[in-house]
Amino acid sequence: TANNVKEGPVTLNLVADATDVRLDPGYQSGTIGHVTGTGVIPFSSVASAFGGGGSGLSISSTGGNNVKVSASIAGFDVSMTGTVEQTGPKTLKVHLNPPSGIPVSLPIPSNFTIHIPKLPLHLTIQSVKVTGQGVVVHASGSNIKFSQSGGLG
């Protein structure tokens, strides 16, 4: 378990399970055959990645990988829907649909990127899903070397 893993404005909580752990002779090092983990990026961290979590900014799930973003921008209450998708081994992209009835001159972002913190045990992201808790990240890794001194290879 790793709580409050921080990368810029994003904080991630992670729970991982290791199987097929093999110790080398002398019991000072070994190999983890396979690790699976699930991490949650709370919506408050997603809001921070969006723009510092400014006043009145809230993000919630609307089902599937869809989100609703509500904010106060230049005196207007703005509500947008969008999607969250994995765009790289350590990045997620939130694509927002433009709101209707809002002046075109307002600086309303349509996309922003969330950088995932370096995951422990060299885990790599396999999939993402939006839930009521936030953005859930599923990760895994294989054949991870470790040593008693805490080093991972």
Short mmCIF file of C-alpha atoms in Angstrom, two decimals:
data_model
loop_
_atom_site.label_atom_id
_atom_site.label_comp_id
_atom_site.label_asym_id
_atom_site.label_seq_id
_atom_site.Cartn_x
_atom_site.Cartn_y
_atom_site.Cartn_z
CA THR A 1 0.00 0.00 0.00
CA ALA A 2 1.27 3.48 -0.88
CA ASN A 3 -0.79 6.48 0.18
CA ASN A 4 -0.49 10.05 -1.02
CA VAL A 5 2.04 9.38 -3.80
CA LYS A 6 2.46 12.90 -5.22
CA GLU A 7 3.40 14.11 -8.71
CA GLY A 8 2.81 17.83 -9.18
CA PRO A 9 -0.82 18.57 -8.32
CA VAL A 10 -1.88 14.90 -8.49
CA THR A 11 -2.00 12.56 -5.50
CA LEU A 12 -2.51 8.81 -5.91
CA ASN A 13 -3.38 6.10 -3.38
CA LEU A 14 -2.28 2.61 -4.45
CA VAL A 15 -2.84 -0.97 -3.24
CA ALA A 16 -0.75 -3.71 -4.88
CA ASP A 17 -0.61 -7.51 -4.55
CA ALA A 18 2.55 -9.50 -5.33
CA THR A 19 2.62 -13.17 -6.33
CA ASP A 20 5.38 -15.66 -7.10
CA VAL A 21 7.96 -13.94 -4.87
CA ARG A 22 11.29 -15.80 -5.12
CA LEU A 23 14.24 -15.19 -2.79
CA ASP A 24 17.80 -15.59 -4.06
CA PRO A 25 20.34 -17.67 -2.08
CA GLY A 26 21.30 -15.78 1.08
CA TYR A 27 17.84 -14.18 1.27
CA GLN A 28 19.22 -10.68 0.54
CA SER A 29 17.46 -10.21 -2.82
CA GLY A 30 14.87 -11.78 -5.05
CA THR A 31 12.31 -11.43 -7.80
CA ILE A 32 8.60 -10.68 -7.70
CA GLY A 33 6.96 -12.72 -10.45
CA HIS A 34 3.88 -10.56 -10.87
CA VAL A 35 2.33 -7.50 -9.22
CA THR A 36 -1.13 -6.06 -9.81
CA GLY A 37 -2.30 -2.82 -8.30
CA THR A 38 -5.23 -0.46 -8.17
CA GLY A 39 -4.80 3.24 -7.54
CA VAL A 40 -7.30 6.03 -7.05
CA ILE A 41 -6.74 9.64 -8.07
CA PRO A 42 -9.37 11.57 -6.06
CA PHE A 43 -11.42 14.17 -7.95
CA SER A 44 -9.77 16.88 -5.80
CA SER A 45 -6.42 15.94 -7.44
CA VAL A 46 -8.03 15.91 -10.88
CA ALA A 47 -9.37 19.42 -10.12
CA SER A 48 -5.85 20.53 -9.14
CA ALA A 49 -4.50 19.24 -12.46
CA PHE A 50 -7.30 21.14 -14.22
CA GLY A 51 -6.33 24.49 -12.81
CA GLY A 52 -5.25 24.50 -9.23
CA GLY A 53 -8.63 23.57 -7.79
CA GLY A 54 -9.91 27.14 -8.05
CA SER A 55 -13.03 28.40 -6.34
CA GLY A 56 -16.22 26.65 -7.24
CA LEU A 57 -14.47 23.97 -9.30
CA SER A 58 -15.91 20.50 -8.90
CA ILE A 59 -15.55 17.27 -10.84
CA SER A 60 -17.80 14.23 -10.58
CA SER A 61 -18.53 10.97 -12.37
CA THR A 62 -21.44 10.69 -14.78
CA GLY A 63 -20.93 6.98 -15.56
CA GLY A 64 -18.51 5.07 -17.76
CA ASN A 65 -15.34 7.12 -18.23
CA ASN A 66 -17.36 10.33 -18.30
CA VAL A 67 -17.03 13.31 -15.98
CA LYS A 68 -18.88 16.53 -15.25
CA VAL A 69 -16.85 19.65 -14.53
CA SER A 70 -18.54 22.65 -12.94
CA ALA A 71 -16.74 25.95 -12.37
CA SER A 72 -17.20 29.66 -12.03
CA ILE A 73 -15.32 31.41 -14.86
CA ALA A 74 -15.37 35.20 -15.20
CA GLY A 75 -18.63 35.38 -13.25
CA PHE A 76 -20.36 32.66 -15.29
CA ASP A 77 -21.32 29.28 -13.85
CA VAL A 78 -20.01 26.81 -16.41
CA SER A 79 -20.89 23.11 -16.58
CA MET A 80 -19.14 20.79 -19.04
CA THR A 81 -19.09 17.07 -19.65
CA GLY A 82 -16.11 15.14 -20.85
CA THR A 83 -14.21 11.86 -20.95
CA VAL A 84 -11.05 10.50 -19.32
CA GLU A 85 -8.74 8.26 -21.34
CA GLN A 86 -5.25 6.85 -21.05
CA THR A 87 -2.98 8.47 -23.63
CA GLY A 88 0.40 7.09 -22.59
CA PRO A 89 2.11 4.80 -20.09
CA LYS A 90 1.93 7.52 -17.42
CA THR A 91 -0.57 10.05 -18.76
CA LEU A 92 -4.33 10.51 -18.81
CA LYS A 93 -6.18 13.06 -20.89
CA VAL A 94 -9.44 14.73 -19.93
CA HIS A 95 -11.33 15.97 -23.00
CA LEU A 96 -14.09 18.44 -22.23
CA ASN A 97 -17.03 19.20 -24.51
CA PRO A 98 -17.60 22.95 -24.98
CA PRO A 99 -20.45 24.31 -22.86
CA SER A 100 -23.44 25.94 -24.55
CA GLY A 101 -24.76 29.45 -23.84
CA ILE A 102 -21.39 30.82 -22.73
CA PRO A 103 -19.65 33.73 -24.50
CA VAL A 104 -16.99 32.51 -26.94
CA SER A 105 -14.47 34.99 -25.48
CA LEU A 106 -14.27 33.14 -22.13
CA PRO A 107 -11.02 31.17 -21.67
CA ILE A 108 -12.58 27.72 -21.29
CA PRO A 109 -10.14 24.83 -21.66
CA SER A 110 -11.17 21.81 -23.71
CA ASN A 111 -8.42 19.36 -22.75
CA PHE A 112 -5.94 18.85 -19.98
CA THR A 113 -3.43 16.15 -19.12
CA ILE A 114 -2.93 14.35 -15.82
CA HIS A 115 0.57 12.99 -15.23
CA ILE A 116 0.56 9.84 -13.08
CA PRO A 117 3.21 9.72 -10.36
CA LYS A 118 6.04 7.22 -10.70
CA LEU A 119 4.41 4.03 -9.49
CA PRO A 120 6.18 1.80 -6.98
CA LEU A 121 7.53 -1.60 -8.07
CA HIS A 122 7.88 -0.36 -11.65
CA LEU A 123 4.15 -0.85 -12.24
CA THR A 124 2.73 0.31 -15.56
CA ILE A 125 -0.83 1.46 -16.17
CA GLN A 126 -3.05 -1.09 -17.89
CA SER A 127 -6.42 0.72 -17.79
CA VAL A 128 -8.33 3.63 -16.26
CA LYS A 129 -11.93 4.02 -15.19
CA VAL A 130 -13.92 6.86 -13.65
CA THR A 131 -15.89 5.99 -10.50
CA GLY A 132 -17.62 7.96 -7.78
CA GLN A 133 -14.31 8.01 -5.85
CA GLY A 134 -12.24 9.49 -8.68
CA VAL A 135 -10.13 8.10 -11.50
CA VAL A 136 -9.23 4.45 -10.82
CA VAL A 137 -5.96 3.23 -12.36
CA HIS A 138 -5.21 -0.50 -12.81
CA ALA A 139 -1.50 -1.29 -13.07
CA SER A 140 0.74 -4.34 -13.23
CA GLY A 141 4.37 -5.42 -13.45
CA SER A 142 6.34 -8.63 -13.91
CA ASN A 143 9.77 -10.01 -13.02
CA ILE A 144 10.70 -7.19 -10.63
CA LYS A 145 14.10 -7.57 -8.94
CA PHE A 146 14.45 -6.36 -5.34
CA SER A 147 17.06 -6.34 -2.59
CA GLN A 148 17.05 -6.14 1.20
CA SER A 149 18.39 -2.57 1.00
CA GLY A 150 15.11 -1.58 -0.69
CA GLY A 151 16.50 -1.37 -4.19
CA LEU A 152 14.33 -2.34 -7.12
CA GLY A 153 15.76 -3.35 -10.47
#
